[in-house]
Amino acid sequence: MLRLQDIMTREVVTLDPEMSLRDALDILTTRHVSGAPVVQADKVVGVLSAMDIIEFLATTPCVPDVTDTSDDEEPRGLDDPAQTPAAYFVDFWSNAGADVAERFSDTNAAGWDVLAVHTVAEAMSRAVVAFAPSADARVAADAMQRAQGHRVLVIDGNRLVGIVSSLDIARAVAKRMLESPRYVYRGHHVN
């Protein structure tokens, strides 16, 4: 039986729940990994994957908050049925104190960078799939498939000691590490 401790990555990239998604994405891309455990005070509190970030971006508006109530008129947003999306940009933003053309020319401002203003805790998955180092790699692979994930954490007691990704499982298959030995005795196959 192939155990997780035989194929796990021991130097695990971890993220802090309070770091910005921009910083987390920089770490993931620099380290060439698609996800990492989120650790707070030596305790695993979640996992952040590239897919979590994509899903978060897909459901988060990328327009900066420009609510300006300095005028006597109440600001109108997209929830106002009389307000069309085009009118939102013309009417609502014009009350924000800056020229609309000026706002669009400075799209590198902090308000435009959704990843910089949101934290890992907002996008991470709190569902963690974890096993002991002695767990069977086949069981972990099955758990990854059921969870539709690409990694399982290896935890010894309460301590994160490694991670096994779907790539680690693929390497083990390619090296034939998951095959069971076959013995032949008097013309019969015995497993």
PDB file of C-alpha atoms in Angstrom:
ATOM      1  CA  MET A   1       0.000   0.000   0.000  1.00  0.00           C
ATOM      2  CA  LEU A   2       1.313   3.422  -0.981  1.00  0.00           C
ATOM      3  CA  ARG A   3       1.049   5.860   1.908  1.00  0.00           C
ATOM      4  CA  LEU A   4       0.671   9.627   1.661  1.00  0.00           C
ATOM      5  CA  GLN A   5       3.943  10.115   3.541  1.00  0.00           C
ATOM      6  CA  ASP A   6       5.702   8.404   0.609  1.00  0.00           C
ATOM      7  CA  ILE A   7       4.526  10.954  -1.993  1.00  0.00           C
ATOM      8  CA  MET A   8       3.639  14.134  -0.074  1.00  0.00           C
ATOM      9  CA  THR A   9       5.324  17.494  -0.450  1.00  0.00           C
ATOM     10  CA  ARG A  10       6.810  18.330   2.930  1.00  0.00           C
ATOM     11  CA  GLU A  11       7.615  22.009   2.344  1.00  0.00           C
ATOM     12  CA  VAL A  12       4.070  23.338   2.146  1.00  0.00           C
ATOM     13  CA  VAL A  13       3.265  26.819   0.894  1.00  0.00           C
ATOM     14  CA  THR A  14       0.770  28.330   3.337  1.00  0.00           C
ATOM     15  CA  LEU A  15      -1.302  31.506   3.304  1.00  0.00           C
ATOM     16  CA  ASP A  16      -2.566  33.780   6.066  1.00  0.00           C
ATOM     17  CA  PRO A  17      -6.332  34.447   6.133  1.00  0.00           C
ATOM     18  CA  GLU A  18      -5.794  38.215   6.541  1.00  0.00           C
ATOM     19  CA  MET A  19      -3.474  38.655   3.553  1.00  0.00           C
ATOM     20  CA  SER A  20      -4.892  40.220   0.424  1.00  0.00           C
ATOM     21  CA  LEU A  21      -5.945  38.040  -2.459  1.00  0.00           C
ATOM     22  CA  ARG A  22      -3.384  39.935  -4.578  1.00  0.00           C
ATOM     23  CA  ASP A  23      -0.560  38.873  -2.224  1.00  0.00           C
ATOM     24  CA  ALA A  24      -1.879  35.300  -2.113  1.00  0.00           C
ATOM     25  CA  LEU A  25      -2.053  35.116  -5.895  1.00  0.00           C
ATOM     26  CA  ASP A  26       1.502  36.439  -6.125  1.00  0.00           C
ATOM     27  CA  ILE A  27       2.662  33.652  -3.777  1.00  0.00           C
ATOM     28  CA  LEU A  28       0.776  30.961  -5.704  1.00  0.00           C
ATOM     29  CA  THR A  29       2.157  32.077  -9.071  1.00  0.00           C
ATOM     30  CA  THR A  30       5.707  32.541  -7.767  1.00  0.00           C
ATOM     31  CA  ARG A  31       5.705  29.067  -6.212  1.00  0.00           C
ATOM     32  CA  HIS A  32       3.907  27.515  -9.236  1.00  0.00           C
ATOM     33  CA  VAL A  33       1.085  25.972  -7.199  1.00  0.00           C
ATOM     34  CA  SER A  34      -2.655  26.164  -7.823  1.00  0.00           C
ATOM     35  CA  GLY A  35      -3.704  26.259  -4.190  1.00  0.00           C
ATOM     36  CA  ALA A  36      -2.481  26.286  -0.612  1.00  0.00           C
ATOM     37  CA  PRO A  37      -3.701  25.705   2.937  1.00  0.00           C
ATOM     38  CA  VAL A  38      -4.698  28.764   4.927  1.00  0.00           C
ATOM     39  CA  VAL A  39      -3.093  28.695   8.375  1.00  0.00           C
ATOM     40  CA  GLN A  40      -3.758  30.919  11.380  1.00  0.00           C
ATOM     41  CA  ALA A  41      -1.877  30.428  14.654  1.00  0.00           C
ATOM     42  CA  ASP A  42      -0.552  27.037  13.441  1.00  0.00           C
ATOM     43  CA  LYS A  43      -4.093  25.804  12.762  1.00  0.00           C
ATOM     44  CA  VAL A  44      -5.443  25.035   9.284  1.00  0.00           C
ATOM     45  CA  VAL A  45      -8.578  27.141   8.796  1.00  0.00           C
ATOM     46  CA  GLY A  46      -9.177  26.573   5.091  1.00  0.00           C
ATOM     47  CA  VAL A  47      -7.725  26.157   1.624  1.00  0.00           C
ATOM     48  CA  LEU A  48      -7.427  28.757  -1.122  1.00  0.00           C
ATOM     49  CA  SER A  49      -7.238  27.566  -4.713  1.00  0.00           C
ATOM     50  CA  ALA A  50      -7.022  29.391  -8.011  1.00  0.00           C
ATOM     51  CA  MET A  51     -10.616  28.280  -8.629  1.00  0.00           C
ATOM     52  CA  ASP A  52     -11.712  29.880  -5.343  1.00  0.00           C
ATOM     53  CA  ILE A  53     -10.194  33.164  -6.527  1.00  0.00           C
ATOM     54  CA  ILE A  54     -11.878  32.880  -9.940  1.00  0.00           C
ATOM     55  CA  GLU A  55     -15.259  32.138  -8.334  1.00  0.00           C
ATOM     56  CA  PHE A  56     -14.808  35.063  -5.951  1.00  0.00           C
ATOM     57  CA  LEU A  57     -13.966  37.432  -8.812  1.00  0.00           C
ATOM     58  CA  ALA A  58     -16.934  36.183 -10.833  1.00  0.00           C
ATOM     59  CA  THR A  59     -19.342  37.067  -8.026  1.00  0.00           C
ATOM     60  CA  THR A  60     -17.740  40.304  -6.811  1.00  0.00           C
ATOM     61  CA  PRO A  61     -18.398  43.626  -8.547  1.00  0.00           C
ATOM     62  CA  CYS A  62     -15.205  45.164  -9.885  1.00  0.00           C
ATOM     63  CA  VAL A  63     -16.502  48.726  -9.930  1.00  0.00           C
ATOM     64  CA  PRO A  64     -15.013  50.826  -7.123  1.00  0.00           C
ATOM     65  CA  ASP A  65     -17.373  52.055  -4.440  1.00  0.00           C
ATOM     66  CA  VAL A  66     -17.995  55.693  -5.274  1.00  0.00           C
ATOM     67  CA  THR A  67     -20.900  56.413  -2.967  1.00  0.00           C
ATOM     68  CA  ASP A  68     -20.854  60.159  -2.356  1.00  0.00           C
ATOM     69  CA  THR A  69     -23.603  61.621  -0.252  1.00  0.00           C
ATOM     70  CA  SER A  70     -22.151  65.124  -0.078  1.00  0.00           C
ATOM     71  CA  ASP A  71     -24.967  66.427  -2.309  1.00  0.00           C
ATOM     72  CA  ASP A  72     -28.498  66.745  -0.951  1.00  0.00           C
ATOM     73  CA  GLU A  73     -29.674  64.227  -3.551  1.00  0.00           C
ATOM     74  CA  GLU A  74     -29.653  60.601  -2.483  1.00  0.00           C
ATOM     75  CA  PRO A  75     -27.268  58.523  -4.639  1.00  0.00           C
ATOM     76  CA  ARG A  76     -29.009  56.069  -6.904  1.00  0.00           C
ATOM     77  CA  GLY A  77     -27.587  52.660  -7.624  1.00  0.00           C
ATOM     78  CA  LEU A  78     -28.428  49.698  -9.782  1.00  0.00           C
ATOM     79  CA  ASP A  79     -31.186  48.671  -7.374  1.00  0.00           C
ATOM     80  CA  ASP A  80     -33.209  51.710  -8.526  1.00  0.00           C
ATOM     81  CA  PRO A  81     -35.542  50.407 -11.278  1.00  0.00           C
ATOM     82  CA  ALA A  82     -35.449  53.794 -13.020  1.00  0.00           C
ATOM     83  CA  GLN A  83     -31.683  53.551 -13.246  1.00  0.00           C
ATOM     84  CA  THR A  84     -30.173  51.771 -16.240  1.00  0.00           C
ATOM     85  CA  PRO A  85     -26.578  50.491 -16.140  1.00  0.00           C
ATOM     86  CA  ALA A  86     -25.455  53.219 -18.540  1.00  0.00           C
ATOM     87  CA  ALA A  87     -27.141  55.917 -16.449  1.00  0.00           C
ATOM     88  CA  TYR A  88     -25.392  54.527 -13.381  1.00  0.00           C
ATOM     89  CA  PHE A  89     -22.018  55.500 -14.804  1.00  0.00           C
ATOM     90  CA  VAL A  90     -23.188  58.873 -16.077  1.00  0.00           C
ATOM     91  CA  ASP A  91     -25.416  60.050 -13.219  1.00  0.00           C
ATOM     92  CA  PHE A  92     -24.124  58.262 -10.131  1.00  0.00           C
ATOM     93  CA  TRP A  93     -20.400  58.573 -10.784  1.00  0.00           C
ATOM     94  CA  SER A  94     -20.698  62.212 -11.780  1.00  0.00           C
ATOM     95  CA  ASN A  95     -21.706  62.893  -8.161  1.00  0.00           C
ATOM     96  CA  ALA A  96     -18.571  61.218  -6.835  1.00  0.00           C
ATOM     97  CA  GLY A  97     -16.433  64.321  -7.169  1.00  0.00           C
ATOM     98  CA  ALA A  98     -14.215  63.234 -10.048  1.00  0.00           C
ATOM     99  CA  ASP A  99     -14.635  63.384 -13.764  1.00  0.00           C
ATOM    100  CA  VAL A 100     -15.770  60.051 -15.233  1.00  0.00           C
ATOM    101  CA  ALA A 101     -13.006  60.155 -17.852  1.00  0.00           C
ATOM    102  CA  GLU A 102     -10.483  60.771 -15.080  1.00  0.00           C
ATOM    103  CA  ARG A 103     -11.748  57.699 -13.164  1.00  0.00           C
ATOM    104  CA  PHE A 104     -11.406  55.452 -16.198  1.00  0.00           C
ATOM    105  CA  SER A 105      -7.908  56.753 -16.927  1.00  0.00           C
ATOM    106  CA  ASP A 106      -6.721  55.626 -13.490  1.00  0.00           C
ATOM    107  CA  THR A 107      -7.849  52.002 -13.386  1.00  0.00           C
ATOM    108  CA  ASN A 108      -4.727  51.056 -11.426  1.00  0.00           C
ATOM    109  CA  ALA A 109      -6.099  52.788  -8.336  1.00  0.00           C
ATOM    110  CA  ALA A 110      -6.782  50.636  -5.271  1.00  0.00           C
ATOM    111  CA  GLY A 111     -10.549  50.730  -5.766  1.00  0.00           C
ATOM    112  CA  TRP A 112     -10.197  48.974  -9.105  1.00  0.00           C
ATOM    113  CA  ASP A 113      -7.966  46.166  -7.817  1.00  0.00           C
ATOM    114  CA  VAL A 114     -10.488  43.760  -6.311  1.00  0.00           C
ATOM    115  CA  LEU A 115      -7.715  41.361  -5.351  1.00  0.00           C
ATOM    116  CA  ALA A 116      -5.938  44.037  -3.315  1.00  0.00           C
ATOM    117  CA  VAL A 117      -8.961  45.053  -1.250  1.00  0.00           C
ATOM    118  CA  HIS A 118     -10.270  41.579  -0.348  1.00  0.00           C
ATOM    119  CA  THR A 119      -8.681  38.981   1.919  1.00  0.00           C
ATOM    120  CA  VAL A 120      -7.940  35.286   1.626  1.00  0.00           C
ATOM    121  CA  ALA A 121     -10.560  34.609   4.334  1.00  0.00           C
ATOM    122  CA  GLU A 122     -13.271  36.024   2.065  1.00  0.00           C
ATOM    123  CA  ALA A 123     -12.530  33.634  -0.808  1.00  0.00           C
ATOM    124  CA  MET A 124     -11.089  30.491   0.782  1.00  0.00           C
ATOM    125  CA  SER A 125     -12.906  27.214   1.120  1.00  0.00           C
ATOM    126  CA  ARG A 126     -13.445  26.190   4.702  1.00  0.00           C
ATOM    127  CA  ALA A 127     -13.990  22.559   3.715  1.00  0.00           C
ATOM    128  CA  VAL A 128     -10.634  20.851   4.206  1.00  0.00           C
ATOM    129  CA  VAL A 129      -9.879  17.296   3.105  1.00  0.00           C
ATOM    130  CA  ALA A 130      -7.140  15.936   5.356  1.00  0.00           C
ATOM    131  CA  PHE A 131      -5.564  12.572   6.158  1.00  0.00           C
ATOM    132  CA  ALA A 132      -2.859  11.179   8.404  1.00  0.00           C
ATOM    133  CA  PRO A 133       0.578  10.546   6.847  1.00  0.00           C
ATOM    134  CA  SER A 134      -0.031   6.790   7.024  1.00  0.00           C
ATOM    135  CA  ALA A 135      -3.275   6.964   4.993  1.00  0.00           C
ATOM    136  CA  ASP A 136      -3.554   4.993   1.761  1.00  0.00           C
ATOM    137  CA  ALA A 137      -2.922   7.139  -1.331  1.00  0.00           C
ATOM    138  CA  ARG A 138      -5.833   5.415  -3.109  1.00  0.00           C
ATOM    139  CA  VAL A 139      -8.239   6.534  -0.378  1.00  0.00           C
ATOM    140  CA  ALA A 140      -6.903  10.104  -0.643  1.00  0.00           C
ATOM    141  CA  ALA A 141      -7.283  10.034  -4.443  1.00  0.00           C
ATOM    142  CA  ASP A 142     -10.878   8.871  -4.047  1.00  0.00           C
ATOM    143  CA  ALA A 143     -11.551  11.678  -1.550  1.00  0.00           C
ATOM    144  CA  MET A 144     -10.101  14.242  -3.989  1.00  0.00           C
ATOM    145  CA  GLN A 145     -12.374  12.945  -6.708  1.00  0.00           C
ATOM    146  CA  ARG A 146     -15.480  13.052  -4.495  1.00  0.00           C
ATOM    147  CA  ALA A 147     -14.645  16.574  -3.278  1.00  0.00           C
ATOM    148  CA  GLN A 148     -13.764  17.661  -6.833  1.00  0.00           C
ATOM    149  CA  GLY A 149     -10.497  18.994  -5.435  1.00  0.00           C
ATOM    150  CA  HIS A 150      -6.891  18.827  -6.440  1.00  0.00           C
ATOM    151  CA  ARG A 151      -5.211  18.392  -3.095  1.00  0.00           C
ATOM    152  CA  VAL A 152      -5.466  16.769   0.322  1.00  0.00           C
ATOM    153  CA  LEU A 153      -3.678  17.992   3.390  1.00  0.00           C
ATOM    154  CA  VAL A 154      -1.532  15.651   5.424  1.00  0.00           C
ATOM    155  CA  ILE A 155      -1.993  16.349   9.106  1.00  0.00           C
ATOM    156  CA  ASP A 156      -0.273  14.551  11.964  1.00  0.00           C
ATOM    157  CA  GLY A 157      -2.270  15.215  15.122  1.00  0.00           C
ATOM    158  CA  ASN A 158      -3.069  18.909  14.712  1.00  0.00           C
ATOM    159  CA  ARG A 159       0.098  19.753  12.768  1.00  0.00           C
ATOM    160  CA  LEU A 160       0.237  20.260   8.996  1.00  0.00           C
ATOM    161  CA  VAL A 161       3.118  18.069   7.788  1.00  0.00           C
ATOM    162  CA  GLY A 162       2.523  17.873   4.047  1.00  0.00           C
ATOM    163  CA  ILE A 163       0.243  18.117   1.060  1.00  0.00           C
ATOM    164  CA  VAL A 164      -0.599  15.671  -1.710  1.00  0.00           C
ATOM    165  CA  SER A 165      -1.856  17.088  -4.988  1.00  0.00           C
ATOM    166  CA  SER A 166      -3.450  15.404  -7.954  1.00  0.00           C
ATOM    167  CA  LEU A 167      -0.062  15.848  -9.668  1.00  0.00           C
ATOM    168  CA  ASP A 168       1.591  13.823  -6.899  1.00  0.00           C
ATOM    169  CA  ILE A 169      -0.965  11.046  -7.486  1.00  0.00           C
ATOM    170  CA  ALA A 170      -0.344  11.207 -11.260  1.00  0.00           C
ATOM    171  CA  ARG A 171       3.418  10.912 -10.664  1.00  0.00           C
ATOM    172  CA  ALA A 172       2.857   7.865  -8.455  1.00  0.00           C
ATOM    173  CA  VAL A 173       0.724   6.253 -11.175  1.00  0.00           C
ATOM    174  CA  ALA A 174       3.343   7.048 -13.838  1.00  0.00           C
ATOM    175  CA  LYS A 175       6.047   5.466 -11.667  1.00  0.00           C
ATOM    176  CA  ARG A 176       3.783   2.451 -11.099  1.00  0.00           C
ATOM    177  CA  MET A 177       3.914   3.041  -7.357  1.00  0.00           C
ATOM    178  CA  LEU A 178       0.207   2.266  -6.938  1.00  0.00           C
ATOM    179  CA  GLU A 179       0.335  -1.174  -8.524  1.00  0.00           C
ATOM    180  CA  SER A 180      -0.041  -4.160  -6.270  1.00  0.00           C
ATOM    181  CA  PRO A 181       2.618  -6.852  -6.621  1.00  0.00           C
ATOM    182  CA  ARG A 182       1.446 -10.085  -8.222  1.00  0.00           C
ATOM    183  CA  TYR A 183       2.799 -13.434  -7.199  1.00  0.00           C
ATOM    184  CA  VAL A 184       2.434 -16.600  -9.227  1.00  0.00           C
ATOM    185  CA  TYR A 185       2.139 -19.852  -7.360  1.00  0.00           C
ATOM    186  CA  ARG A 186       1.574 -23.143  -9.242  1.00  0.00           C
ATOM    187  CA  GLY A 187       0.121 -21.404 -12.233  1.00  0.00           C
ATOM    188  CA  HIS A 188      -2.367 -19.272 -10.303  1.00  0.00           C
ATOM    189  CA  HIS A 189      -2.231 -15.499  -9.831  1.00  0.00           C
ATOM    190  CA  VAL A 190      -2.306 -14.424  -6.237  1.00  0.00           C
ATOM    191  CA  ASN A 191      -2.707 -10.760  -5.178  1.00  0.00           C
TER     192      ASN A 191
END
